[in-house]
CSV table of C-alpha atoms and ligand atoms in Angstrom, one decimal:
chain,number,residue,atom,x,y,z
A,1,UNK,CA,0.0,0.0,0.0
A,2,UNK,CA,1.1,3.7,-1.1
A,3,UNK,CA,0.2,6.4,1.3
A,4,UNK,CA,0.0,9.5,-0.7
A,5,UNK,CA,-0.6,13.5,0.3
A,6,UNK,CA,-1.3,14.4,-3.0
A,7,UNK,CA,-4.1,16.5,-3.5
A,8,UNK,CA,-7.4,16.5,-5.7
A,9,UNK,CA,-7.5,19.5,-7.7
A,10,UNK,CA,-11.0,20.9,-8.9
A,11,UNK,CA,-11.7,22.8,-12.1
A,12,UNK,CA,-15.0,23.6,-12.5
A,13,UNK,CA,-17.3,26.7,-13.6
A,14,UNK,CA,-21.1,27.1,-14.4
A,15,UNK,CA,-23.3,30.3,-15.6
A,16,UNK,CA,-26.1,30.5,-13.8
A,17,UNK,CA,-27.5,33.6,-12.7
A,18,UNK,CA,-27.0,33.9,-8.4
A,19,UNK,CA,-29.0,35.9,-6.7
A,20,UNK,CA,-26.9,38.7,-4.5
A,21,UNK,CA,-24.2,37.0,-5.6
A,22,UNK,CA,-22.2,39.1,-3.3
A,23,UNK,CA,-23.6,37.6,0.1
A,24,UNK,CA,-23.0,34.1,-1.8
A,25,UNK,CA,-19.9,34.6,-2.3
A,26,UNK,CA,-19.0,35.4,1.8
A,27,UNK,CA,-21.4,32.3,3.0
A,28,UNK,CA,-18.9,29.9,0.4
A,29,UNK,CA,-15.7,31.4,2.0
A,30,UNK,CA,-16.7,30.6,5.2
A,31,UNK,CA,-17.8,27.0,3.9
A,32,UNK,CA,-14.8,26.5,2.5
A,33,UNK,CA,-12.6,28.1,5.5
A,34,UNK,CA,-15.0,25.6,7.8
A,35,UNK,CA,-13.9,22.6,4.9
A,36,UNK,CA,-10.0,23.3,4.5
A,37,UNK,CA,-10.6,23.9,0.6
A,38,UNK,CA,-7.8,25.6,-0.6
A,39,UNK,CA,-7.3,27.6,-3.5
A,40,UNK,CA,-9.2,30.6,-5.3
A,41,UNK,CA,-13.2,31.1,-6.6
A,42,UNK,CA,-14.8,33.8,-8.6
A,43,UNK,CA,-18.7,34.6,-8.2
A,44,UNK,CA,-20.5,36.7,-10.5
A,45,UNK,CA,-23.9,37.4,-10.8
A,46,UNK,CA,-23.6,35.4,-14.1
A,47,UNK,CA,-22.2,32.6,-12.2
A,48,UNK,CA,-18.9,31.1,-10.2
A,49,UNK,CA,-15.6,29.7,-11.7
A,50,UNK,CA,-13.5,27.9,-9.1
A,51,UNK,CA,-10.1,26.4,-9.0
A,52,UNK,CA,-9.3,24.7,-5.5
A,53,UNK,CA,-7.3,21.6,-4.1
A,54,UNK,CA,-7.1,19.7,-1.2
A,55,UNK,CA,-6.8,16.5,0.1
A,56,UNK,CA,-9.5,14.0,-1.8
A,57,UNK,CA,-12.2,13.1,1.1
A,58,UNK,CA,-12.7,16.9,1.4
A,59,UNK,CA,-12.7,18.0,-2.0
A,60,UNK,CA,-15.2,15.0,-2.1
A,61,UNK,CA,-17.5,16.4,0.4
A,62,UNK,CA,-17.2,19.5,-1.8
A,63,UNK,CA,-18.3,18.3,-5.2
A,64,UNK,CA,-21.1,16.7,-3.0
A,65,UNK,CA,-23.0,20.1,-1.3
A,66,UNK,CA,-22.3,21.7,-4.5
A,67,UNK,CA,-24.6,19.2,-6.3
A,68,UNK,CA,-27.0,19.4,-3.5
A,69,UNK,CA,-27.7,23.0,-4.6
A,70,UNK,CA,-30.0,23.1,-7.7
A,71,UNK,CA,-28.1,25.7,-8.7
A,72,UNK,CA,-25.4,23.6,-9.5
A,73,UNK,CA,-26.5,20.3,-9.7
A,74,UNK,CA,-25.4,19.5,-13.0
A,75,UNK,CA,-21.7,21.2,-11.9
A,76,UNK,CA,-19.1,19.4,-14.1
A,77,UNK,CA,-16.1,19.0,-12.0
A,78,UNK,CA,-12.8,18.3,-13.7
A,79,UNK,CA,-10.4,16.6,-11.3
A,80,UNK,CA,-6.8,16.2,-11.6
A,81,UNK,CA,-3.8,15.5,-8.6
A,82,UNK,CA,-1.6,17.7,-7.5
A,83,UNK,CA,1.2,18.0,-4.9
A,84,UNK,CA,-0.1,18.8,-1.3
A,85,UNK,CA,-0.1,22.9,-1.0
A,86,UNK,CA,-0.6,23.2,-4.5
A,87,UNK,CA,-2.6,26.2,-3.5
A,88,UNK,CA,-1.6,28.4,-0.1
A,89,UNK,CA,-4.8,29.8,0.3
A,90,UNK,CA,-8.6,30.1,0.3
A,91,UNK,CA,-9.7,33.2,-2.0
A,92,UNK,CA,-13.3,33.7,-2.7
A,93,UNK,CA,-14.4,36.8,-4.5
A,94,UNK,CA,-16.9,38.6,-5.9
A,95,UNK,CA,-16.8,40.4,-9.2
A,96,UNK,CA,-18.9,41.6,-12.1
A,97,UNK,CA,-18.2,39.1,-14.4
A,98,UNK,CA,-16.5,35.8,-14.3
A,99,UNK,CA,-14.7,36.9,-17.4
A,100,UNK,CA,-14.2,40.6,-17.8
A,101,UNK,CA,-15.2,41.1,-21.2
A,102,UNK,CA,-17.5,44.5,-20.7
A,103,UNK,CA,-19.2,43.7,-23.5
A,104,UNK,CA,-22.0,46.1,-24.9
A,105,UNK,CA,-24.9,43.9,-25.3
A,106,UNK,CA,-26.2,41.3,-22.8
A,107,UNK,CA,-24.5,38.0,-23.1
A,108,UNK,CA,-25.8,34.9,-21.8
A,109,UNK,CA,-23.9,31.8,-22.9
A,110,UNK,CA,-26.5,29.5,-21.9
A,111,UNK,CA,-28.6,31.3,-24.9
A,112,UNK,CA,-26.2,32.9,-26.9
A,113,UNK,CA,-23.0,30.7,-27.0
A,114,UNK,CA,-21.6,28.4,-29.5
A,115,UNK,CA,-22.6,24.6,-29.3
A,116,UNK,CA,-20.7,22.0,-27.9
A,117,UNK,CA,-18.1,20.5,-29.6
A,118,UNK,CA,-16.9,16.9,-27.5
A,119,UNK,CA,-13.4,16.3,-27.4
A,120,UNK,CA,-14.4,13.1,-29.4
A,121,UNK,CA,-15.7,15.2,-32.6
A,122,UNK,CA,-13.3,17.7,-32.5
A,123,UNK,CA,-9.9,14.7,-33.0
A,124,UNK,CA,-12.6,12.8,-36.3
A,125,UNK,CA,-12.7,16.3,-37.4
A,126,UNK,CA,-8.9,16.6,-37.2
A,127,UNK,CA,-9.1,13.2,-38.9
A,128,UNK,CA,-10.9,13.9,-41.2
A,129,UNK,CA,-10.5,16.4,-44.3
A,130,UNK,CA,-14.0,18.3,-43.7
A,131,UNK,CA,-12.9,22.0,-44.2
A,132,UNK,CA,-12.9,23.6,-40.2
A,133,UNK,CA,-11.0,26.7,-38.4
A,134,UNK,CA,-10.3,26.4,-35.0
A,135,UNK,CA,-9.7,29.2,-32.8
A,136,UNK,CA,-7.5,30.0,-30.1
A,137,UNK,CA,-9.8,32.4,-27.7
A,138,UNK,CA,-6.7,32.8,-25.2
A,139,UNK,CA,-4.1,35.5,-24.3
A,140,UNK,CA,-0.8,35.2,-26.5
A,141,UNK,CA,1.3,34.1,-24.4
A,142,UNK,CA,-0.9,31.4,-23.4
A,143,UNK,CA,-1.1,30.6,-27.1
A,144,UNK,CA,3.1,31.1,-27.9
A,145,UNK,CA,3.8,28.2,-25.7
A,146,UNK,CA,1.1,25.7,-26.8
A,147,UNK,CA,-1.8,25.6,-28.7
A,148,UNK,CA,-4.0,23.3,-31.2
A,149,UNK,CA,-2.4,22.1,-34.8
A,150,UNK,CA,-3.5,24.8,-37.2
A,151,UNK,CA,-5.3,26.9,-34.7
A,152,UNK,CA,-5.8,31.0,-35.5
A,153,UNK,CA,-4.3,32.4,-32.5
A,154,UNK,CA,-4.7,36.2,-31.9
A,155,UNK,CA,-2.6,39.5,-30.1
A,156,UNK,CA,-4.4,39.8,-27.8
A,157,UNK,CA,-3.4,40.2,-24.0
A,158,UNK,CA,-6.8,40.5,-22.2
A,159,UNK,CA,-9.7,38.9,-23.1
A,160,UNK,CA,-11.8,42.4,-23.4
A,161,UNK,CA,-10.0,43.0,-26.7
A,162,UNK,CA,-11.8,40.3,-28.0
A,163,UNK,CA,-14.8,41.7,-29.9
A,164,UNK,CA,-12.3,44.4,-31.4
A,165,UNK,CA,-10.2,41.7,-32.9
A,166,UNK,CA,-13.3,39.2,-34.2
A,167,UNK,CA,-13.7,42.4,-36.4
A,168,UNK,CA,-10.2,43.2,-37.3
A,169,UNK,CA,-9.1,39.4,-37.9
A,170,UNK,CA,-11.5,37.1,-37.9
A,171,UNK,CA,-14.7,38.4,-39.9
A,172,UNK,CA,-13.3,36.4,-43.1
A,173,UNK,CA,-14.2,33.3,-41.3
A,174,UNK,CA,-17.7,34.3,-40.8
A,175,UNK,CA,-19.3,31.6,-43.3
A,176,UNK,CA,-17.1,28.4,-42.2
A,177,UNK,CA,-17.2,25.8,-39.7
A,178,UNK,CA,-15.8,27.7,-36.4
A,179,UNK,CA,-14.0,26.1,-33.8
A,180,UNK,CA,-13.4,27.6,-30.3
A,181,UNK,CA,-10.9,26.3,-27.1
A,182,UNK,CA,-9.3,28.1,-24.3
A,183,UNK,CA,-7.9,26.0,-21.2
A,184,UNK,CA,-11.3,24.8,-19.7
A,185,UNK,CA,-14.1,26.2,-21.5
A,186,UNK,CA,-14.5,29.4,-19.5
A,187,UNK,CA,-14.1,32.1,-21.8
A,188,UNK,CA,-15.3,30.3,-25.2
A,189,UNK,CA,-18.8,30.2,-23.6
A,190,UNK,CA,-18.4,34.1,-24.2
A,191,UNK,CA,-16.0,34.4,-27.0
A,192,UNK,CA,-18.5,32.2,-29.2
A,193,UNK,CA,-21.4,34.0,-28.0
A,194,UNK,CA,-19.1,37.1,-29.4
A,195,UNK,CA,-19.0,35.1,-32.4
A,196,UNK,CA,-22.8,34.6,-33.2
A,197,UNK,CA,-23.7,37.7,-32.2
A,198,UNK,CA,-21.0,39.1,-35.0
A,199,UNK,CA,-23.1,37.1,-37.1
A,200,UNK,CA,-21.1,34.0,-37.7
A,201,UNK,CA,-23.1,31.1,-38.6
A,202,UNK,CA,-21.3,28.2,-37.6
A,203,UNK,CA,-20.0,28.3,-34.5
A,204,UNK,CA,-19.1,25.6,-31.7
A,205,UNK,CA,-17.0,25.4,-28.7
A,206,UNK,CA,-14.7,22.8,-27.5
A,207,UNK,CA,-16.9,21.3,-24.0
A,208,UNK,CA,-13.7,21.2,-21.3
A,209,UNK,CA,-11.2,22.9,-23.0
A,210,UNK,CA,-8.1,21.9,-23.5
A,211,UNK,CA,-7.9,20.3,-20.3
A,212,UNK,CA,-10.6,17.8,-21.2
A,213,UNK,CA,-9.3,17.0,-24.7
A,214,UNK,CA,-5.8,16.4,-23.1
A,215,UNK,CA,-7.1,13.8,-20.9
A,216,UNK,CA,-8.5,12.1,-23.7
A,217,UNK,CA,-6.6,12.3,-26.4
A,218,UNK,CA,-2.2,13.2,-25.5
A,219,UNK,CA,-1.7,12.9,-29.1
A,220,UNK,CA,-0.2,15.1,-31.1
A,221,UNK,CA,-3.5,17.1,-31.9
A,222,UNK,CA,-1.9,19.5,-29.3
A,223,UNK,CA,1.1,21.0,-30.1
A,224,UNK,CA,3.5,22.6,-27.1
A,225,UNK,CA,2.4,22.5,-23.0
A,226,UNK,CA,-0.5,24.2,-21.7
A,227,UNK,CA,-0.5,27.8,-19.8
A,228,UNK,CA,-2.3,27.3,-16.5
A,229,UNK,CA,-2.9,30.1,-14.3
A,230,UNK,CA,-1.2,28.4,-11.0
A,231,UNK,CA,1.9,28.4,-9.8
A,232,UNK,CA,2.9,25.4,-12.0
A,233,UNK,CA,2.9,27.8,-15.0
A,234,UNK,CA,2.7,25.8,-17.5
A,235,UNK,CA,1.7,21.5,-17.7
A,236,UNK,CA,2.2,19.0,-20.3
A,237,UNK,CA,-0.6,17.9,-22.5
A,238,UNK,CA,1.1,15.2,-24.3
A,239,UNK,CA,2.5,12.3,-24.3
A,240,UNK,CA,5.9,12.2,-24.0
A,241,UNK,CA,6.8,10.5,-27.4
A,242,UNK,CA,4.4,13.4,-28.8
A,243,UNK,CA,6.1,16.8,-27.2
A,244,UNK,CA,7.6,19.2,-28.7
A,245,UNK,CA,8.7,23.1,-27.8
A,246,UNK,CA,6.8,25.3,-30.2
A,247,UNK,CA,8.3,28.8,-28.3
A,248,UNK,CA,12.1,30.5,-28.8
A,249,UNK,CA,14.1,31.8,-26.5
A,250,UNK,CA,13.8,35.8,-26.4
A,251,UNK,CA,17.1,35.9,-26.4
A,252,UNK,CA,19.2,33.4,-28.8
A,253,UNK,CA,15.9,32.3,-30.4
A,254,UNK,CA,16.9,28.3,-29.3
A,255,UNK,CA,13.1,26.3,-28.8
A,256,UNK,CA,12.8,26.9,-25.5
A,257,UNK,CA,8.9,27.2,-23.5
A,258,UNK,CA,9.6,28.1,-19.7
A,259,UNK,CA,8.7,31.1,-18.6
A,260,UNK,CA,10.3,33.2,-16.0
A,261,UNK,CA,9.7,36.6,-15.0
A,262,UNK,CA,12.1,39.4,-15.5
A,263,UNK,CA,14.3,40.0,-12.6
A,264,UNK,CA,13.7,44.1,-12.9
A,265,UNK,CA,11.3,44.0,-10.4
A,266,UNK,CA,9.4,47.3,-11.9
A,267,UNK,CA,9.6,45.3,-15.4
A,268,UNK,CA,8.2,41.9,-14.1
A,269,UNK,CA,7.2,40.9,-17.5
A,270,UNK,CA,7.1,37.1,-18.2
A,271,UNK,CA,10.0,36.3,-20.6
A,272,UNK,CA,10.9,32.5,-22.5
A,273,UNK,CA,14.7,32.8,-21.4
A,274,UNK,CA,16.9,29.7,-21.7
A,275,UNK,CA,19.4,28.7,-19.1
A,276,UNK,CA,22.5,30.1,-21.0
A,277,UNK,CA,20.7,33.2,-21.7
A,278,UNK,CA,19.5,33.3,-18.1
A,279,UNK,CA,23.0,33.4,-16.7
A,280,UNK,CA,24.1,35.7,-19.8
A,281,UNK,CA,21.6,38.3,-19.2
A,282,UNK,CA,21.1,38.0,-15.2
A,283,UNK,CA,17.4,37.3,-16.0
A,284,UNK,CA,16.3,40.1,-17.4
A,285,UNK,CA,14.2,40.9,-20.5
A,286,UNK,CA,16.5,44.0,-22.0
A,287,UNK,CA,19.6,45.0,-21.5
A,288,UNK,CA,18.6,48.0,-19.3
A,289,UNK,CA,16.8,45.6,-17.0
A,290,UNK,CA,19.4,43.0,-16.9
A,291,UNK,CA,21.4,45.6,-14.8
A,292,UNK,CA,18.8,45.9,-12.5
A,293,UNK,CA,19.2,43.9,-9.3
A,294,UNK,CA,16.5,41.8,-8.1
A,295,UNK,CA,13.9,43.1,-6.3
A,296,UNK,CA,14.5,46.8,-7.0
A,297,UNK,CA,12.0,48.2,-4.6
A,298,UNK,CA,9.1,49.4,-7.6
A,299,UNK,CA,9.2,53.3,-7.9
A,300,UNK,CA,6.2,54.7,-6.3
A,301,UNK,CA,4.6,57.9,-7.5
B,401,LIG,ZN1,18.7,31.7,-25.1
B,402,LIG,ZN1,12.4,43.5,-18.2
């Protein structure tokens, strides 16, 4: 028998609308304080997001009086395992939307967003040679260090610059068979909503993300390691056999995917440095900040 401390980690989000979502959201800190869930929830009025660990017969219990609440009792949970302390903290907040997008019109994904796309059809569509565009609906550098084979990726660097991009660079694929992904489904149920309401006709989005289709298919459908927004950084989605680095080093432009952030403290920007460069450029991004010592106390105005 193998004792382990690992932890069960918990992915999950729904829309739904909560009423005074506010109030909810200080009754489920002190659930999860009075549980020992670690780890860090949104709640919106449009509904709650939530990525917490702990160890499994707690996250169990969880999963359980989250179902109990009709709310949420068709919550899909995605679990994975992670070291014990994957997550320091308990953070339950509330905020206007689960995903800022400050969009004019009313968007409801339960009415407005794209429809699901399983893991299952997306790989037979890989397969086979039916004419498809898949979309990327994540930041860049989310996107630099992994995304899908063939996928449309876009510069953008917060999700609100969304719509103002559909209409820059993606209008041409208004008529075709439209794809969406992010990491676990989260911000596709708005960015296709985005979509139809830009008048594209076609439009579906990949149910779990890529964290889903990873578990199910490590192929080499997925090309790179996937962004997470822990302190792990970044995971692998693949198989081993089927890896490969898709990202250069800033510096010397040798494949090279781990991030690390610039040691100019007021800089703090996440660079792909490899270790020679590292060493050869103290960690920073530029040579100004490379001559910066760590932890420059920021300048305040
Ligand atoms: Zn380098
Ligand atoms: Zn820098």
């Amino acid at each position: 028998m193998t004792e382990t401390n690992d932890w069960q980690i918990l992915l999950y989000y729904k829309y739904a609308y909560i009423e005074n979502a506010a109030q909810f959201a200080y009754n489920h800190l002190k659930l999860c304080k009075k549980l020992g869930i670690k780890g860090r929830i949104l709640v919106a009025d449009e509904g709650i997001n939530g990525t917490i660990g702990g160890p499994k017969e707690i996250t169990e219990i969880y999963m359980q009086l989250m179902h109990a609440d009709p709310l949420f009792e068709d919550m899909e949970f995605k679990t994975s395992t992670g070291p014990a302390d994957t997550f320091k903290k308990i953070f339950v907040r509330y905020r206007k939307e689960l995903v800022t997008l400050e969009y004019p019109e009313m968007i409801d994904p339960n009415v407005h967003g794209g429809k699901y796309i399983e893991p299952t059809q997306l790989k037979d569509l890989y397969d086979s040679n039916e004419d498809f565009v898949i979309i990327d609906m994540r930041n860049d550098y989310e996107a630099q260090i992994g995304k899908f084979k063939n996928a449309v990726t876009l510069p953008m660097q917060n999700f609100k610059e969304l719509p103002e991009l559909v209409d820059e660079q993606l209008m041409k694929f208004k008529d075709k068979k439209v794809i969406t992904y992010c990491t676990g489904g989260i911000r596709c149920e708005k960015a296709s909503s985005v979509l139809k309401k830009k008048g594209f006709a076609n439009v579906y989005q990949l149910h779990g993300g890529v964290h889903v289709f990873g578990q199910e298919y490590p192929d080499n459908y997925w090309e790179g390691k996937l962004y997470v927004f822990d302190e792990r950084v970044t995971i692998p989605i693949n198989t081993p056999e089927n890896r490969k680095i898709i990202a250069k080093c800033l510096h010397c432009g040798i494949a090279w995917d781990d991030y690390i952030n610039c040691i100019n403290a007021e800089c703090n920007k996440q660079i792909i440095v490899c270790p020679d460069c590292r060493i050869k450029w103290n960690d920073g991004c530029s040579d100004d900040c490379s001559k910066k010592p760590r932890n420059a106390a920021p300048v305040s105005a």
